[in-house]
Coordinates of C-alpha atoms in Angstrom, one line a residue:
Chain A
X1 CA 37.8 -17.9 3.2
X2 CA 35.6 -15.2 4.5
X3 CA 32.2 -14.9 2.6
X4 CA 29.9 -12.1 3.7
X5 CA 27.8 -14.4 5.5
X6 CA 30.8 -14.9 7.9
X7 CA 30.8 -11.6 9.3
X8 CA 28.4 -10.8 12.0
X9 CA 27.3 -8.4 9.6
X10 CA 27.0 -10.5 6.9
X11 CA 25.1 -13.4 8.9
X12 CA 22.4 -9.9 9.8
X13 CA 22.0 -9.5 6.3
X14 CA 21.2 -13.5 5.7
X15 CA 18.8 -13.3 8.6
X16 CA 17.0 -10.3 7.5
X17 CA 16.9 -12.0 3.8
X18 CA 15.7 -15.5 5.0
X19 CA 13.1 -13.9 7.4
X20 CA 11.7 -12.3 4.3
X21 CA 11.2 -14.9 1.9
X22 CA 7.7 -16.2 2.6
X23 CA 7.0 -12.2 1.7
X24 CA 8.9 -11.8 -1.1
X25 CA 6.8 -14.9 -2.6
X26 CA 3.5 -13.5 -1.9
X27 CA 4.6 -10.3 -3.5
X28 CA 5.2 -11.9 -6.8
X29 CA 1.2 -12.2 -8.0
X30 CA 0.5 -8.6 -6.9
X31 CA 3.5 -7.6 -8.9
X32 CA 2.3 -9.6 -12.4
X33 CA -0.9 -8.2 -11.8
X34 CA 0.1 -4.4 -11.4
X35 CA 2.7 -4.7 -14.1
X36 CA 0.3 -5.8 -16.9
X37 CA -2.3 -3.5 -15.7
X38 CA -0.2 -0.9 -15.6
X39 CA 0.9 -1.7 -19.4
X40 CA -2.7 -2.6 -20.4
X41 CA -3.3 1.3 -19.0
X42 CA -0.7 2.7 -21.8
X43 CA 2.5 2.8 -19.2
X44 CA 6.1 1.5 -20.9
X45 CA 7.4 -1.7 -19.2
X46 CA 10.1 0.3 -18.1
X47 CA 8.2 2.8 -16.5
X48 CA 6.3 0.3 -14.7
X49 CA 10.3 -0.5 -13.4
X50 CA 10.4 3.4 -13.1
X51 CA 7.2 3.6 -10.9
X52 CA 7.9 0.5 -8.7
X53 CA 11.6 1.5 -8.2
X54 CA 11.0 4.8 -7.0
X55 CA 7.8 4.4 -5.0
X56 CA 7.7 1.0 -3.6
X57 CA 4.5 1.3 -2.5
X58 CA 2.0 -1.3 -3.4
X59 CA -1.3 0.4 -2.4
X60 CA -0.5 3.5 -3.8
X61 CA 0.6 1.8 -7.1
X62 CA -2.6 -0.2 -7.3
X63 CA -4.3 3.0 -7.2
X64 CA -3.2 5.0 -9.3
X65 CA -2.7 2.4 -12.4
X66 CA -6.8 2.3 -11.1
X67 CA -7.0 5.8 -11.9
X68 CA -4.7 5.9 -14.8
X69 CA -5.7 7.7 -18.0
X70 CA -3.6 8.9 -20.8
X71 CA -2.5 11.5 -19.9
X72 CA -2.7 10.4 -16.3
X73 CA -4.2 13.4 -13.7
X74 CA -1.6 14.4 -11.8
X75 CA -2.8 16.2 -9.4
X76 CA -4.9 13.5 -8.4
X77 CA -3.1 10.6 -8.6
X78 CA -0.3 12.9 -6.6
X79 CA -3.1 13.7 -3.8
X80 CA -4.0 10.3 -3.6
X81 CA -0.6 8.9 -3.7
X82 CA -0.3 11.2 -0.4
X83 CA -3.2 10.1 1.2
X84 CA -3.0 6.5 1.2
X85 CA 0.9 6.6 1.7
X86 CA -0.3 8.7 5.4
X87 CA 0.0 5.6 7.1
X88 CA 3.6 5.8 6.3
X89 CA 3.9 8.8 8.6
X90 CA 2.5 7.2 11.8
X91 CA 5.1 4.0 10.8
X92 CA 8.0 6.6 10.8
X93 CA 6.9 7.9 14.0
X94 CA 7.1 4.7 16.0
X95 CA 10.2 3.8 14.4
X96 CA 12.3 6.9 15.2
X97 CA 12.7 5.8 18.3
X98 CA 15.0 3.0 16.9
X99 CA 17.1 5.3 14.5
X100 CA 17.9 7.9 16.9
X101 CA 21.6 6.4 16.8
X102 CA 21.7 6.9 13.1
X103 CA 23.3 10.3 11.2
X104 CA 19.8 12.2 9.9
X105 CA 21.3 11.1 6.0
X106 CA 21.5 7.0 7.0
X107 CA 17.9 7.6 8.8
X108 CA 16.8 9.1 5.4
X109 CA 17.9 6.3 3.1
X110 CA 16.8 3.7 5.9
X111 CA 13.3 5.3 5.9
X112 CA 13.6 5.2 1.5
X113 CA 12.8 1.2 2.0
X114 CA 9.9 1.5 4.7
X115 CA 7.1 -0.4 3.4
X116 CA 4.2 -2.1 5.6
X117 CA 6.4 -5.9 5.6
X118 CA 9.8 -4.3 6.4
X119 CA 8.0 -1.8 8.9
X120 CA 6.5 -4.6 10.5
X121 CA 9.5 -7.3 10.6
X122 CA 12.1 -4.6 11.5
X123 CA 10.2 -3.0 14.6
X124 CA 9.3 -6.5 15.6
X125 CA 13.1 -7.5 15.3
X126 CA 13.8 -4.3 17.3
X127 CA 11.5 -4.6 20.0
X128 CA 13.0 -7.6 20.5
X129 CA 16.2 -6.6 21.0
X130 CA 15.5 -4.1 23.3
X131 CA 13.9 -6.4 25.5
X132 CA 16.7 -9.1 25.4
X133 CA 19.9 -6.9 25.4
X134 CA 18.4 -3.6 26.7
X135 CA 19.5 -1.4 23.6
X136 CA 16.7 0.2 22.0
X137 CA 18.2 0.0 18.5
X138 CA 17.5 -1.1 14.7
X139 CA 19.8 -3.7 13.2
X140 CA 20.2 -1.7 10.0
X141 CA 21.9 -5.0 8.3
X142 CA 19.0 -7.2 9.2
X143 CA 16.7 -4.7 8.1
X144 CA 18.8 -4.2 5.0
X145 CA 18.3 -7.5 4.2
X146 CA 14.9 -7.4 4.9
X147 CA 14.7 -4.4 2.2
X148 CA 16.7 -5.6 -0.2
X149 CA 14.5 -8.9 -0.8
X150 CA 11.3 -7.2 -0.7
X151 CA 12.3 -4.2 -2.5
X152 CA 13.9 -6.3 -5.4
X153 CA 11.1 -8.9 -5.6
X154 CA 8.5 -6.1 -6.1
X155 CA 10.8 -4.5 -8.6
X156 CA 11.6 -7.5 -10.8
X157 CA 8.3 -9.4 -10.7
X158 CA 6.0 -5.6 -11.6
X159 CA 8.4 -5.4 -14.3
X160 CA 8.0 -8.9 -15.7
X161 CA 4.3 -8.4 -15.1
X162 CA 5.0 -5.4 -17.4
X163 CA 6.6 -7.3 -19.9
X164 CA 4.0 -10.1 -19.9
X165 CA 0.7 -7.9 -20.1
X166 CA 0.4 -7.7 -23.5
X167 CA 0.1 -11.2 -24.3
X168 CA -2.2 -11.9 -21.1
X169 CA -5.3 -10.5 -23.3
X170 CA -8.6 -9.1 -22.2
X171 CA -7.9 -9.2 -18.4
X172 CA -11.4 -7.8 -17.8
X173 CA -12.9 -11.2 -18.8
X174 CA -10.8 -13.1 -17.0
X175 CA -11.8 -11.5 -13.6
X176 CA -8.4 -10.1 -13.5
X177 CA -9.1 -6.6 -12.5
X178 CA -10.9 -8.0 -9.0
X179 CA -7.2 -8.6 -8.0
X180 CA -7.5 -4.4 -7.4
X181 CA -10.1 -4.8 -4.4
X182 CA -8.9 -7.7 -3.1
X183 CA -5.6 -6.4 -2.6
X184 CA -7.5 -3.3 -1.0
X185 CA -9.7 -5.6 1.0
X186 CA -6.9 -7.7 2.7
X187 CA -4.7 -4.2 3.5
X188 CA -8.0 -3.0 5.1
X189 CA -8.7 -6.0 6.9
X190 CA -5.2 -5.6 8.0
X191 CA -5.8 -1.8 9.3
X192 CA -9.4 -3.6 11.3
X193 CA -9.6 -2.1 14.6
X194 CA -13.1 -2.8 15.2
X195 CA -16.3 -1.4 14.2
X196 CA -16.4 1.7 15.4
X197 CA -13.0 2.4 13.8
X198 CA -14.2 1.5 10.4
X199 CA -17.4 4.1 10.2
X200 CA -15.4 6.1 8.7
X201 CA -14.8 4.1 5.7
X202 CA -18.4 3.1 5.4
X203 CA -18.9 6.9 5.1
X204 CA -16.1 6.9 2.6
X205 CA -17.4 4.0 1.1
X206 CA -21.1 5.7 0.4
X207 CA -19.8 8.8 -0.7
X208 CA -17.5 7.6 -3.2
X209 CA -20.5 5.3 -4.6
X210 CA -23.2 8.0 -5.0
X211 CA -20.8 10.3 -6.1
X212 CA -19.4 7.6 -8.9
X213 CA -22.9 7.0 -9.8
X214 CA -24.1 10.9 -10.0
X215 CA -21.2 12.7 -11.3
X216 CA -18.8 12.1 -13.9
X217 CA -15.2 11.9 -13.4
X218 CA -13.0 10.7 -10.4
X219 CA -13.7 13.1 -8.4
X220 CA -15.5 9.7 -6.3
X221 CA -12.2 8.7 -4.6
X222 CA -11.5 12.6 -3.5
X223 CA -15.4 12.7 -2.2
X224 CA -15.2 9.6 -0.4
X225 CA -12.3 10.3 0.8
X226 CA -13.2 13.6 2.2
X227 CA -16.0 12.4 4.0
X228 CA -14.3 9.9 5.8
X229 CA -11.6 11.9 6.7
X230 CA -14.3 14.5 8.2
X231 CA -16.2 11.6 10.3
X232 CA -13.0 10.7 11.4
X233 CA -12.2 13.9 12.4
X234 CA -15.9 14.3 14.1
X235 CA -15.4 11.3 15.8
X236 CA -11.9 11.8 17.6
X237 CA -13.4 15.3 18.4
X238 CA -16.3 13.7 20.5
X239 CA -14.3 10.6 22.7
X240 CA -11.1 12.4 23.2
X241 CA -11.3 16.3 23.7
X242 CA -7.3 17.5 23.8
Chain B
X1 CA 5.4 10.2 -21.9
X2 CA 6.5 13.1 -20.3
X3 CA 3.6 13.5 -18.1
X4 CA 3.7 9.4 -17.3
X5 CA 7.6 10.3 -16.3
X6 CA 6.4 13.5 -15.0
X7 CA 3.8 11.7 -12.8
X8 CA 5.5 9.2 -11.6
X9 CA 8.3 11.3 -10.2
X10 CA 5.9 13.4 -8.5
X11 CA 4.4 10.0 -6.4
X12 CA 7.1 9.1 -5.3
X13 CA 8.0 12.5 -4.0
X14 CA 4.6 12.3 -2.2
X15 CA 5.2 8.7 -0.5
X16 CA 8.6 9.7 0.2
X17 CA 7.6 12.6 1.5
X18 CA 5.0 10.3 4.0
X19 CA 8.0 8.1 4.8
X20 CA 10.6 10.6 6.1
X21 CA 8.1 13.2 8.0
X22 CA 7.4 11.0 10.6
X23 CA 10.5 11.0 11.3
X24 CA 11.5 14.5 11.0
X25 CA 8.5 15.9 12.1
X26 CA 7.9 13.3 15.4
X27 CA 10.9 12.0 16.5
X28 CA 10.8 14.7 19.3
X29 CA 7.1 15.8 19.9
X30 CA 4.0 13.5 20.4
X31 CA 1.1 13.4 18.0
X32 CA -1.5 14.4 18.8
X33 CA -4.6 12.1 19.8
X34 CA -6.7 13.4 17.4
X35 CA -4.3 13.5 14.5
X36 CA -3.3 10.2 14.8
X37 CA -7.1 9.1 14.4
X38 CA -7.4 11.2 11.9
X39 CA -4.1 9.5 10.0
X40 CA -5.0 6.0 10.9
X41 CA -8.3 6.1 9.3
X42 CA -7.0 7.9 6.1
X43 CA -5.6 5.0 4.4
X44 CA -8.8 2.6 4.4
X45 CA -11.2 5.9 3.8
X46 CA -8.7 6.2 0.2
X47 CA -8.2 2.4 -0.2
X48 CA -12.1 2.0 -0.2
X49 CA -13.2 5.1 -2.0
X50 CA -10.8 4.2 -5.0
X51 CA -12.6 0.4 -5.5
X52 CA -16.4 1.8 -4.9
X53 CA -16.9 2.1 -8.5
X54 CA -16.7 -2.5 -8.1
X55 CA -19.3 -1.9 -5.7
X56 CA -21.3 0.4 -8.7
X57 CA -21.1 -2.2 -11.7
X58 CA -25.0 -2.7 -11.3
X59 CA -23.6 -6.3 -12.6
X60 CA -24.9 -9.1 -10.5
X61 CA -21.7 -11.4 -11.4
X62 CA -19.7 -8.4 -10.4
X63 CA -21.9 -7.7 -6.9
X64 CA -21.5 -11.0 -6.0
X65 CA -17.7 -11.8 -6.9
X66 CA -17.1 -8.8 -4.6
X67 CA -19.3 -10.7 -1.6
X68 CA -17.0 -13.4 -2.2
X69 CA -14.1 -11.6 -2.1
X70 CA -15.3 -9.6 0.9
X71 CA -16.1 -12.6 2.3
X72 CA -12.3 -14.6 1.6
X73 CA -10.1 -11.4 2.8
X74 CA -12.1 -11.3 6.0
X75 CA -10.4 -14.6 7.6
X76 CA -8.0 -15.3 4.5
X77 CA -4.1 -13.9 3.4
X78 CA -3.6 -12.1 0.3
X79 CA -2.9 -14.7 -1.8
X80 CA -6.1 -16.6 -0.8
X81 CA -8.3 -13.5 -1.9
X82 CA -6.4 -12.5 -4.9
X83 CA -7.3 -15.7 -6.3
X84 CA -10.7 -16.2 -4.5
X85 CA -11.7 -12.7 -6.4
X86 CA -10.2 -13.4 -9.4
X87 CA -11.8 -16.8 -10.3
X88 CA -15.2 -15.8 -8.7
X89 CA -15.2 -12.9 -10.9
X90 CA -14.3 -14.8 -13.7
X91 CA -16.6 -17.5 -13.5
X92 CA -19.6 -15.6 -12.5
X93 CA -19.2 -13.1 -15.3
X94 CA -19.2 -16.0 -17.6
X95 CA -22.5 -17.6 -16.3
X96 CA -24.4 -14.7 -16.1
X97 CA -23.4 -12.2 -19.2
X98 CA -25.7 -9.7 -17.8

């Protein structure tokens, strides 16, 4: 009788799966919340499925369900998509070291299911086995594993989120829309690399505020963002001249 | 409809497009110092100019739900805050209606 899980393969997969659970649990209140959001915003449940599926990007989902309108802006909820979503271009970075093996088209599909969790799990996984057996490689089935529980936790639970919204009622009242900066608060906290590191979100931060406050619109998050972006900039000028 | 398809399609082109270019782009010249600063602050200089307009309500249930929160996600996980935020916001907005 050979299952799956009797391969060494197969027993990759289980590990990456098991390893991932805790996750996969914690995702499930982010993804009620987004999904009746999103439908208290106007979206179909199936395009919250549609949204989640393709993206699998939590911050960037939060985000623009925050900025949703009907009809949605999609210029800007397509420039901010980008901009938070940048991180995701330093992640690829360190990991390509550990898919050089790979064909360029398994890389691609690898990198498809790169979110912050698997990122995280699959480089630590990787490190690790470079230091015990020397070989500076991914295992693509424990990260597959990894992947496929996270990726079809967030998927299922937005879209029974979706389903649920309409009879959650008046969210507002309930305190439910502080789920949107406490989510943003934690991933922050989790990007906290001291003070002077974080100026440039309090410059975001005061920008975005005044400009909320002053003029109408959203052109906050793009004036926040701008300035921060800009300090940052300032700042690397000044301690590292290259 | 179309444009909720339309826009959709088009963000996940965008964080695609962030997932595979570090790849493509990197995996055979180094960043340099001053663009990686640059990328590693973008993220929380979006994340936090999307929620300013919580930190705008001019509510004081709402100001101080957020110190709570702020407070909670500084030492506690994800969970902890979602429903730290959540109930504080709740509560407050019901004891104080202004």
């Amino acid at each position: 009788m050979g299952t799956a899980s009797d391969t060494p393969r197969g027993r990759e997969v289980m590990r990456g799966l098991k390893n991932s659970v805790a996750m996969q649990i914690g995702f499930i209140p982010f993804a009620l919340v987004l999904g009746a959001q999103a439908v208290q915003k106007g979206l179909h449940p199936a395009e919250v499925s549609l949204m989640t599926g393709l993206n699998f990007a939590g911050g960037s989902e939060f985000a623009a369900i925050a900025l949703w309108t009907s009809p949605p802006h999609l210029l800007l909820i397509a420039a901010i998509t980008l901009l938070i979503n940048s991180r995701h271009v330093l992640m690829g970075a360190a990991l390509a070291p550990f898919i050089r093996h790979l064909s360029k088209r398994k890389a691609l599909a690898v990198l498809f299911f790169m979110c912050d969790e698997s990122w995280a799990m699959a480089l630590a996984d990787a490190r690790k086995r470079t230091a015990t057996q020397g070989r500076q490689a991914l295992s693509v089935p424990y990260y597959a594993g990894v992947s496929a529980g996270l990726y079809l936790s967030w998927v299922i639970f937005t879209t029974i989120g979706g389903l649920l919204g309409p009879i959650m009622g008046d969210v507002h009242a309930l305190g439910f829309d502080m789920a949107f900066p406490a989510v943003f608060l934690v991933l922050i906290r989790g990007m906290w690399k001291g003070m002077r590191a974080a100026i440039p979100w309090g410059i975001s931060l005061g920008v975005a505020i005044l400009t909320y406050l002053f003029i109408p619109g959203s052109w906050y998050v793009a004036s926040g963002a701008c300035a921060g972006l800009l300090t940052a900039w300032l700042m690397a000028k000044e301690s590292a001249p290259c | 409809m179309l444009m909720t398809c339309l826009t959709i399609v088009v963000m996940a082109l965008m964080t695609y497009l962030t997932r595979i270019a570090g790849y493509l782009v990197f995996r055979n010249i180094e960043m340099g110092q001053r663009t990686r600063q640059v990328m590693e602050a973008a993220p929380g200089c979006v994340l936090i100019a999307v929620i300013a307009p919580h930190f705008a309500t001019g509510r004081l249930a709402d100001v101080l739900a957020l110190a709570i929160t702020i407070a909670v996600a500084s030492r506690f996980p994800l969970l902890v805050t979602v429903l730290a935020g959540v109930a504080s916001a709740g509560i407050l907005r019901w004891l104080l209606p202004l």
